[in-house]
XYZ file of C-alpha atoms in Angstrom:
609
model
C 65.670 -127.567 1.512
C 63.083 -126.430 -0.879
C 60.344 -127.548 1.479
C 61.862 -125.626 4.336
C 62.177 -122.512 2.312
C 58.560 -122.846 1.247
C 57.487 -123.275 4.846
C 59.566 -120.326 5.876
C 57.875 -118.134 3.284
C 54.457 -119.221 4.476
C 55.312 -118.431 8.039
C 56.772 -115.143 6.986
C 53.558 -114.247 5.106
C 51.397 -115.261 8.016
C 53.607 -113.218 10.308
C 53.375 -110.202 8.048
C 49.616 -110.597 7.696
C 49.288 -110.979 11.413
C 51.356 -107.850 11.990
C 49.377 -105.960 9.393
C 46.116 -107.028 11.022
C 47.441 -105.982 14.392
C 48.544 -102.622 12.982
C 45.226 -102.348 11.178
C 43.331 -103.060 14.350
C 45.508 -100.683 16.355
C 45.267 -97.891 13.748
C 41.600 -98.566 13.159
C 40.955 -98.239 16.857
C 42.859 -94.975 16.886
C 41.273 -93.610 13.732
C 37.853 -94.953 14.705
C 37.723 -92.561 17.645
C 39.066 -89.807 15.406
C 36.526 -90.580 12.675
C 33.668 -90.664 15.165
C 34.792 -87.357 16.650
C 35.242 -85.963 13.149
C 31.806 -87.209 12.124
C 30.290 -85.493 15.098
C 32.281 -82.348 14.257
C 31.147 -82.516 10.644
C 27.536 -82.996 11.647
C 27.782 -80.035 14.001
C 29.613 -77.967 11.357
C 27.021 -78.849 8.733
C 24.220 -77.818 11.094
C 25.938 -74.535 11.986
C 26.648 -73.825 8.328
C 23.059 -74.545 7.426
C 21.789 -72.218 10.160
C 24.332 -69.530 9.179
C 23.348 -69.894 5.533
C 19.710 -69.480 6.432
C 20.451 -66.438 8.597
C 22.812 -64.922 6.024
C 20.324 -65.514 3.244
C 17.489 -63.954 5.199
C 19.700 -61.039 6.261
C 20.967 -60.545 2.721
C 17.404 -60.551 1.472
C 16.419 -57.963 4.094
C 19.424 -55.697 3.532
C 19.578 -56.206 -0.234
C 23.071 -57.892 -0.126
C 24.254 -60.236 -2.893
C 24.175 -64.027 -2.265
C 27.262 -66.082 -1.379
C 29.703 -67.030 -4.180
C 29.433 -70.190 -6.200
C 32.983 -71.182 -5.036
C 31.748 -71.525 -1.489
C 28.874 -73.736 -2.648
C 31.235 -75.939 -4.657
C 33.634 -76.255 -1.706
C 30.735 -77.252 0.542
C 29.770 -79.940 -2.008
C 33.336 -81.258 -2.190
C 33.543 -81.356 1.596
C 30.326 -83.412 1.722
C 31.730 -85.825 -0.885
C 34.938 -86.375 1.137
C 32.853 -86.960 4.251
C 30.765 -89.595 2.480
C 33.891 -91.384 1.156
C 35.434 -91.400 4.628
C 32.287 -92.874 6.113
C 32.159 -95.558 3.423
C 35.835 -96.408 3.959
C 35.354 -96.823 7.674
C 32.210 -98.921 7.310
C 33.473 -101.162 4.475
C 36.862 -102.670 5.143
C 38.906 -103.840 2.171
C 42.528 -104.609 1.356
C 44.875 -103.323 4.045
C 47.118 -101.476 1.608
C 44.177 -99.797 -0.063
C 42.767 -98.896 3.295
C 46.137 -97.549 4.379
C 46.382 -95.390 1.294
C 42.783 -94.292 1.757
C 43.464 -93.474 5.382
C 46.519 -91.436 4.456
C 44.580 -89.602 1.780
C 41.734 -89.097 4.219
C 44.112 -87.755 6.843
C 45.576 -85.331 4.328
C 42.123 -84.248 3.270
C 41.129 -83.904 6.893
C 44.114 -81.651 7.386
C 43.137 -79.564 4.365
C 39.585 -79.365 5.440
C 40.668 -78.526 8.934
C 42.421 -75.481 7.447
C 39.323 -74.797 5.373
C 37.232 -75.166 8.527
C 39.348 -72.568 10.268
C 38.898 -70.265 7.277
C 35.168 -70.937 7.452
C 35.205 -70.173 11.148
C 36.968 -66.895 10.426
C 34.442 -66.080 7.696
C 31.678 -67.039 10.122
C 33.092 -64.701 12.721
C 33.309 -61.989 10.087
C 29.689 -62.620 9.110
C 28.689 -62.554 12.748
C 30.528 -59.233 13.167
C 28.821 -57.937 10.045
C 25.514 -59.205 11.397
C 26.171 -57.425 14.706
C 27.081 -54.230 12.790
C 23.924 -54.501 10.708
C 21.901 -55.154 13.833
C 23.469 -51.995 15.326
C 22.526 -50.055 12.200
C 19.016 -51.490 12.407
C 18.863 -50.411 16.057
C 20.077 -46.908 15.111
C 17.534 -46.723 12.298
C 14.786 -47.901 14.635
C 15.837 -45.267 17.185
C 15.916 -42.624 14.454
C 12.506 -43.809 13.281
C 11.173 -43.486 16.808
C 12.684 -39.964 17.089
C 11.182 -38.944 13.740
C 7.861 -40.394 14.754
C 8.002 -38.439 18.003
C 8.958 -35.294 16.048
C 6.012 -35.862 13.706
C 3.687 -36.293 16.665
C 5.078 -33.118 18.269
C 4.661 -31.198 15.001
C 1.136 -32.520 14.702
C 0.365 -31.245 18.190
C 1.949 -27.874 17.376
C 0.009 -27.638 14.122
C -3.172 -28.469 15.983
C -2.389 -25.746 18.544
C -1.565 -23.252 15.772
C -4.776 -24.150 13.951
C -6.755 -23.619 17.143
C -5.035 -20.228 17.582
C -5.732 -19.355 13.946
C -9.380 -20.294 14.324
C -9.572 -18.189 17.477
C -7.895 -15.227 15.725
C -10.197 -15.586 12.743
C -13.207 -15.599 15.018
C -11.773 -12.567 16.868
C -11.180 -10.835 13.523
C -14.758 -11.483 12.464
C -16.032 -10.147 15.743
C -13.787 -7.069 15.670
C -14.614 -6.482 12.002
C -18.283 -6.464 12.906
C -17.560 -4.080 15.777
C -15.492 -1.885 13.451
C -18.324 -1.700 10.953
C -20.747 -0.848 13.715
C -18.386 1.858 14.989
C -17.954 3.186 11.442
C -21.705 3.364 11.026
C -21.940 4.986 14.428
C -19.216 7.486 13.472
C -21.040 8.286 10.252
C -24.247 8.751 12.176
C -22.437 10.987 14.695
C -20.981 12.983 11.816
C -24.430 13.424 10.299
C -25.762 14.380 13.723
C -22.916 16.892 14.109
C -23.690 18.382 10.715
C -27.365 18.632 11.641
C -26.430 20.279 14.927
C -24.214 22.766 13.107
C -27.018 23.536 10.688
C -29.464 23.939 13.569
C -26.984 26.112 15.442
C -26.502 28.239 12.336
C -30.264 28.573 11.943
C -30.639 29.504 15.615
C -27.856 32.073 15.256
C -29.501 33.496 12.161
C -32.823 33.684 13.983
C -31.124 35.413 16.921
C -29.476 37.890 14.584
C -32.771 38.435 12.819
C -34.534 39.055 16.130
C -31.810 41.446 17.206
C -32.114 43.146 13.851
C -35.853 43.498 14.243
C -35.441 44.773 17.813
C -32.892 47.381 16.750
C -35.080 48.345 13.809
C -38.104 48.745 16.082
C -36.071 50.809 18.511
C -34.788 53.044 15.739
C -38.274 53.395 14.330
C -39.714 54.369 17.708
C -36.940 56.885 18.152
C -37.502 58.212 14.654
C -41.231 58.652 15.244
C -40.555 60.656 18.387
C -37.960 62.933 16.769
C -39.106 66.177 15.161
C -37.122 67.144 12.126
C -37.317 70.755 11.094
C -35.798 71.945 7.862
C -35.031 75.569 7.145
C -34.609 76.948 3.724
C -31.346 78.818 3.539
C -29.651 80.895 0.893
C -27.423 79.087 -1.572
C -24.273 80.670 -0.249
C -24.867 79.120 3.174
C -25.682 75.600 1.924
C -22.055 74.656 1.406
C -21.203 75.600 4.986
C -24.159 73.656 6.279
C -23.319 70.542 4.265
C -19.955 70.283 6.032
C -21.852 69.642 9.227
C -24.179 67.044 7.707
C -22.623 64.184 9.670
C -22.840 65.874 13.053
C -25.869 65.768 15.358
C -26.247 69.288 16.876
C -28.909 69.652 19.578
C -30.847 72.909 19.471
C -33.466 74.453 21.680
C -36.538 75.871 19.983
C -39.720 76.616 21.900
C -38.460 74.464 24.752
C -38.021 71.387 22.470
C -34.799 69.520 21.711
C -34.183 69.475 17.953
C -31.782 67.199 16.048
C -30.196 68.333 12.793
C -30.722 65.693 10.098
C -27.504 63.781 9.255
C -28.358 63.361 5.530
C -28.347 65.928 2.731
C -30.058 65.167 -0.547
C -32.387 66.642 -3.046
C -35.292 64.768 -1.496
C -34.584 65.871 2.034
C -37.728 67.897 2.241
C -39.784 64.808 1.447
C -38.373 62.519 4.188
C -41.125 60.248 5.434
C -41.437 57.328 7.792
C -41.114 54.855 4.910
C -37.877 56.494 3.851
C -36.521 56.159 7.379
C -37.436 52.472 7.434
C -35.610 51.839 4.129
C -32.502 53.676 5.291
C -32.242 51.845 8.597
C -32.970 48.511 6.961
C -30.160 49.038 4.472
C -27.727 49.892 7.247
C -28.684 46.818 9.269
C -28.442 44.498 6.254
C -24.953 45.782 5.542
C -23.867 45.186 9.151
C -25.330 41.692 9.211
C -23.614 40.761 5.966
C -20.375 42.054 7.368
C -20.905 40.128 10.618
C -21.436 36.825 8.787
C -18.144 37.136 6.938
C -15.427 34.681 7.847
C -13.034 37.605 8.090
C -12.482 39.166 11.490
C -11.903 42.608 9.948
C -14.457 45.351 10.357
C -15.118 45.295 6.612
C -14.284 42.971 3.756
C -11.327 44.858 2.414
C -10.090 43.377 -0.871
C -6.543 43.883 -1.940
C -5.916 45.602 -5.197
C -5.618 43.079 -8.019
C -3.001 43.947 -10.642
C -4.214 44.042 -14.188
C -2.287 42.065 -16.789
C -2.235 43.683 -20.219
C 0.170 41.220 -21.840
C 1.712 38.165 -20.191
C 5.476 37.749 -20.415
C 6.869 34.567 -21.937
C 9.098 32.767 -19.392
C 12.574 31.887 -20.573
C 14.930 31.682 -17.572
C 14.866 30.431 -14.001
C 14.442 33.266 -11.535
C 14.654 31.151 -8.368
C 14.562 27.500 -7.357
C 13.815 26.127 -3.891
C 13.469 22.730 -2.242
C 10.148 23.626 -0.677
C 8.920 20.432 1.008
C 10.226 17.167 2.424
C 8.246 15.088 -0.073
C 6.276 15.384 -3.312
C 4.589 18.734 -4.093
C 1.067 18.535 -5.554
C -0.257 22.110 -5.709
C 0.882 25.676 -6.379
C -1.076 28.979 -6.491
C -0.295 32.728 -6.612
C -2.275 35.182 -4.477
C -4.629 37.624 -6.256
C -2.313 40.588 -5.593
C 0.711 38.681 -7.055
C 2.798 39.173 -3.915
C 2.564 35.667 -2.485
C 2.948 32.035 -3.601
C 1.450 28.980 -1.837
C 2.627 25.377 -2.280
C 1.173 22.189 -0.800
C 2.470 18.615 -0.759
C 2.247 15.141 0.652
C 4.038 16.259 3.842
C 0.686 17.796 4.950
C 2.107 21.336 4.955
C 1.258 24.535 3.083
C 4.203 26.859 2.640
C 3.722 30.565 1.842
C 6.443 32.428 -0.084
C 6.937 36.153 -0.675
C 7.699 36.943 -4.321
C 10.173 39.812 -4.040
C 12.460 40.846 -6.868
C 12.225 37.506 -8.614
C 13.114 35.597 -5.444
C 11.097 33.342 -3.171
C 11.349 34.169 0.518
C 9.881 31.718 2.990
C 7.091 33.573 4.770
C 4.960 31.146 6.772
C 4.061 27.458 7.137
C 0.425 26.459 7.635
C 0.093 23.278 9.689
C -2.803 21.156 10.863
C -3.773 19.236 7.726
C -4.582 15.598 8.434
C -3.693 14.369 4.951
C -1.711 15.101 1.828
C -2.530 18.430 0.166
C -4.050 18.013 -3.321
C -4.918 21.634 -4.163
C -4.598 25.136 -2.696
C -6.674 28.254 -3.436
C -6.638 31.899 -2.256
C -9.892 33.716 -1.616
C -10.621 36.904 -3.641
C -9.222 39.076 -0.838
C -6.022 37.061 -0.512
C -6.541 36.734 3.250
C -7.546 33.055 3.402
C -6.242 29.797 1.946
C -8.490 26.818 1.178
C -6.876 23.396 0.698
C -8.198 19.977 -0.354
C -6.698 17.020 1.508
C -6.585 13.248 1.348
C -8.307 12.903 4.744
C -11.744 13.314 3.080
C -12.013 16.998 4.035
C -11.153 20.547 2.999
C -9.512 22.944 5.457
C -9.473 26.735 5.683
C -6.627 28.869 7.052
C -6.463 32.579 7.738
C -3.150 34.181 6.871
C -1.246 34.985 10.020
C -2.668 32.002 11.932
C -0.695 28.771 11.998
C -3.740 26.685 12.893
C -6.620 26.056 10.534
C -9.783 28.131 10.986
C -12.409 25.741 9.627
C -12.587 22.110 8.486
C -15.229 21.052 5.970
C -16.162 17.410 6.575
C -18.750 15.347 4.769
C -16.922 13.601 1.930
C -16.281 9.862 2.217
C -13.190 9.730 0.013
C -10.210 11.896 -0.976
C -11.002 15.531 -1.730
C -9.258 16.394 -5.000
C -10.312 20.027 -5.515
C -11.435 22.952 -3.339
C -12.248 26.378 -4.796
C -13.750 29.676 -3.611
C -16.725 31.079 -5.451
C -17.114 34.788 -6.223
C -17.037 35.640 -2.498
C -14.971 34.381 0.371
C -18.102 33.158 2.144
C -18.802 30.357 -0.347
C -16.703 27.432 -1.531
C -17.097 24.261 -3.544
C -15.250 20.914 -3.282
C -14.945 17.844 -5.479
C -14.060 14.356 -4.310
C -13.450 10.797 -5.400
C -16.632 9.778 -3.596
C -18.468 10.909 -6.768
C -19.912 14.045 -5.182
C -19.474 17.805 -5.524
C -20.408 19.883 -2.460
C -21.176 23.575 -2.070
C -20.331 25.134 1.301
C -21.448 28.160 3.299
C -18.229 29.149 5.077
C -20.054 31.538 7.369
C -21.992 28.623 8.840
C -19.323 26.007 8.180
C -21.969 23.715 6.703
C -22.701 22.082 3.366
C -25.464 23.888 1.513
C -25.754 21.517 -1.463
C -24.527 18.068 -2.506
C -24.329 17.089 -6.181
C -24.134 13.370 -6.908
C -22.115 12.451 -9.991
C -21.445 9.111 -11.647
C -17.653 9.472 -11.705
C -14.670 10.751 -9.738
C -14.213 14.517 -9.754
C -10.568 15.451 -10.383
C -10.894 19.250 -10.666
C -13.473 22.056 -10.871
C -13.823 25.795 -11.553
C -16.493 28.376 -10.732
C -18.050 31.112 -12.843
C -21.238 32.302 -11.173
C -23.796 30.946 -11.297
C -22.245 28.002 -13.212
C -20.037 25.315 -11.684
C -17.830 23.235 -14.029
C -16.339 19.876 -12.996
C -13.906 17.523 -14.767
C -14.307 13.790 -14.206
C -12.606 10.444 -14.455
C -15.125 9.179 -17.032
C -13.681 11.529 -19.700
C -16.413 14.176 -19.432
C -16.763 17.812 -18.360
C -20.064 18.638 -16.629
C -21.797 21.996 -16.114
C -24.005 22.665 -13.079
C -26.287 25.621 -12.450
C -26.719 26.692 -8.829
C -30.374 27.408 -9.597
C -31.046 23.993 -11.195
C -30.914 20.578 -9.498
C -29.419 18.687 -12.449
C -26.519 18.853 -14.866
C -27.134 21.387 -17.623
C -24.421 20.405 -20.102
C -21.954 17.538 -20.710
C -18.911 17.817 -22.992
C -17.064 14.531 -23.713
C -13.288 14.502 -24.164
C -10.966 11.704 -25.206
C -9.206 11.175 -21.877
C -9.646 11.334 -18.128
C -9.821 14.995 -17.123
C -7.002 15.981 -14.749
C -7.456 19.768 -14.491
C -9.620 22.731 -15.509
C -8.659 26.402 -15.879
C -11.046 29.222 -16.782
C -9.990 32.453 -18.454
C -10.359 35.788 -16.671
C -13.167 36.859 -18.992
C -14.929 33.508 -18.291
C -15.342 32.898 -22.015
C -13.004 29.925 -22.467
C -12.098 26.809 -20.495
C -8.768 24.935 -20.638
C -8.798 21.214 -19.847
C -5.900 18.754 -19.447
C -6.569 15.038 -19.877
C -4.747 11.703 -19.758
C -4.779 11.390 -23.562
C -1.785 13.796 -23.438
C -3.692 16.764 -24.853
C -4.912 20.227 -23.843
C -8.320 21.355 -25.086
C -9.710 24.910 -25.256
C -13.515 24.948 -24.877
C -15.689 27.870 -25.944
C -18.150 28.385 -23.077
C -20.574 30.341 -25.282
C -20.977 27.533 -27.822
C -20.035 24.641 -25.480
C -17.724 23.041 -28.021
C -14.013 22.252 -28.288
C -12.284 25.088 -30.110
C -8.625 23.919 -30.086
C -6.618 20.797 -29.214
C -2.926 21.050 -28.290
C -0.620 18.037 -28.641
C 3.124 17.737 -29.090
C 5.685 14.952 -29.112
C 7.326 14.689 -25.701
C 4.366 15.888 -23.662
C 2.920 13.196 -21.392
C 0.375 13.747 -18.633
C 2.020 12.123 -15.610
C -0.925 11.648 -13.210
C -4.600 12.290 -12.525
C -3.587 15.503 -10.724
C -1.529 17.197 -13.465
C -2.576 20.856 -13.697
C -2.595 23.195 -16.741
C -3.411 26.947 -16.684
C -4.261 29.900 -18.901
C -2.057 32.968 -18.876
C -3.765 36.008 -17.253
C -4.381 37.591 -20.666
C -5.606 34.280 -22.144
C -2.892 34.337 -24.796
C -1.069 31.160 -23.754
C -1.682 27.715 -22.249
C 0.935 26.246 -19.891
C 1.411 22.647 -18.655
C 4.185 20.418 -17.249
C 5.153 16.996 -18.588
C 6.222 13.676 -17.067
C 9.809 14.235 -18.258
C 10.105 17.546 -16.336
C 9.648 19.833 -19.362
C 7.217 22.780 -19.440
C 5.252 23.299 -22.679
C 3.621 26.606 -23.666
C 1.159 27.014 -26.568
C -0.040 30.193 -28.266
C -3.844 30.347 -28.168
C -4.143 32.600 -31.216
C -1.905 30.594 -33.560
C -2.479 27.188 -32.002
C 1.248 26.391 -32.222
C 3.781 25.460 -29.576
C 5.367 28.742 -28.519
C 8.234 27.396 -26.390
C 9.354 24.577 -24.099
C 11.454 24.758 -20.930
C 13.417 21.531 -20.331
C 16.320 20.577 -18.101
C 15.380 22.171 -14.781
C 12.960 19.716 -13.183
C 14.455 16.269 -12.483
C 11.082 14.524 -12.250
C 7.532 14.879 -13.538
C 5.867 18.277 -13.085
C 2.642 18.028 -11.080
C 1.280 21.568 -11.285
C 1.971 25.025 -12.735
C 0.663 28.526 -11.939
C 0.802 31.914 -13.670
C 1.064 35.058 -11.522
C -1.918 37.441 -12.080
C 0.443 40.259 -13.070
C 1.752 38.048 -15.896
C 5.472 38.471 -15.066
C 6.271 35.087 -13.465
C 5.178 31.473 -13.605
C 5.706 28.775 -10.983
C 6.054 25.002 -11.294
C 6.379 22.138 -8.793
C 7.451 18.513 -9.230
C 7.675 15.183 -7.457
C 11.252 15.790 -6.303
C 10.207 18.476 -3.745
C 11.271 21.397 -5.956
C 9.481 24.692 -6.724
C 10.810 26.781 -9.617
C 10.040 30.447 -10.322
C 10.409 31.408 -14.019
C 10.533 34.844 -15.689
């Protein structure tokens, strides 16, 4: 019984072992195919992961992305360890139970790693999508780079074209600048030629007049030699009746001859000789020639009566105020007979005003100036106006004519002053071209040019002396009979204006050191200096004047106030503020002494009394 049970147990063990071996063989065969397929899958997965890692690493290096996490590296290492253990288990058989447990564990791990593989596949797809997105961005950046490169090339071509155009324009500018200089030189030469022609024409006209004069003189002399003059001595009571007929030529018959009663009555009538006739006719002809050369179209040079000022009136109130011009006013001047006022400004117009009853009535506008008016001046007769302009010339108008009568060209820069001399046939101008010119208005030509070393801002005339104020802080004296400067008086500032007294004994100067100076022309020294707080010389064209009786000095300031000093006491007599809204450029005192005028930069002219 015991033996049979022992045998049965042996058989049972062999049966169990045999079944286990069969199951092992059957399962091994099944799992062997699975393991082989899994090994191939793992090999392929490892290769793909390695390639993806290389690509991701290179892409991350190019794009500056961070490297993969350490968790992924550790999981990859664990997966490799499981793969190695599975391969060892398959290759090295052992106890069936151990193998079964190992196979179950391996199957579970395969399941886990299958899930992990799917996650890896998803991550791989995500990386591939990211790679595709980055490749798209790279493509966009490359396209943008190509567009920018094309834009740079286009800009380079445009810059090259612009540079070529600039070079061409610069070459054209150089050529035209050379042509302009040549034309300027040609214009200057034509101007000189014109001046020479005018001088020649004037000389020819003078020669013609002289020849006509000589012809008329010869004719008169021949007629005088053929005429018999008989003089009868008459009683004193009949002389008065005969003198009434002295200007009439009465033909008489005596012994068959035609007699002519002498048109002159004098104490020396009985001693009339041929020489006396020659002197008389020559005097008459000289008077007619002088009258013919006058710029006036009148039969004689009739001068208006000039009012005499015994004592100038101190201005205190505004008599009239007008907006005279459309822009800044630079000059103001009263006529010699005190009935008219002239103003000139940057609008290139000269306006004439009637001074009637303390009011300004617009009388006439003189047009034709080619530049801003810097100064205006009436001739001694009050029939002509001479103006200095910024177009390098001085222009002459006759009252009643709207167009200018004569233009005096020859300066090369702005003309700052233009004045008549003692007659209306002569004038003098000063300019910023460092010259002073004397003009013969009858011929319309320059008779003398004085070269100075500085700008001339203003000048006055007292025959035969010419006085000019300059930018180099000096006052110069010129004699018409001498070629050079006769006297120089230095002052402390740039001279802006000069005014000479009626007796021509004193000179008033205004300068940029904010002072007025009275100069004694007999001693050629500075007699008085006027300064006051608040007075400021506003420009190089600020004008100051004497009163007609030489008792006061008047000037306008940059703040619109008028200051008036007493010459005798040397003290400030009065000031007139609050009327002008801007700096006063010029002032003028009427010759009768009853009114003063002032103009400013805000287009206003004010008449004071």
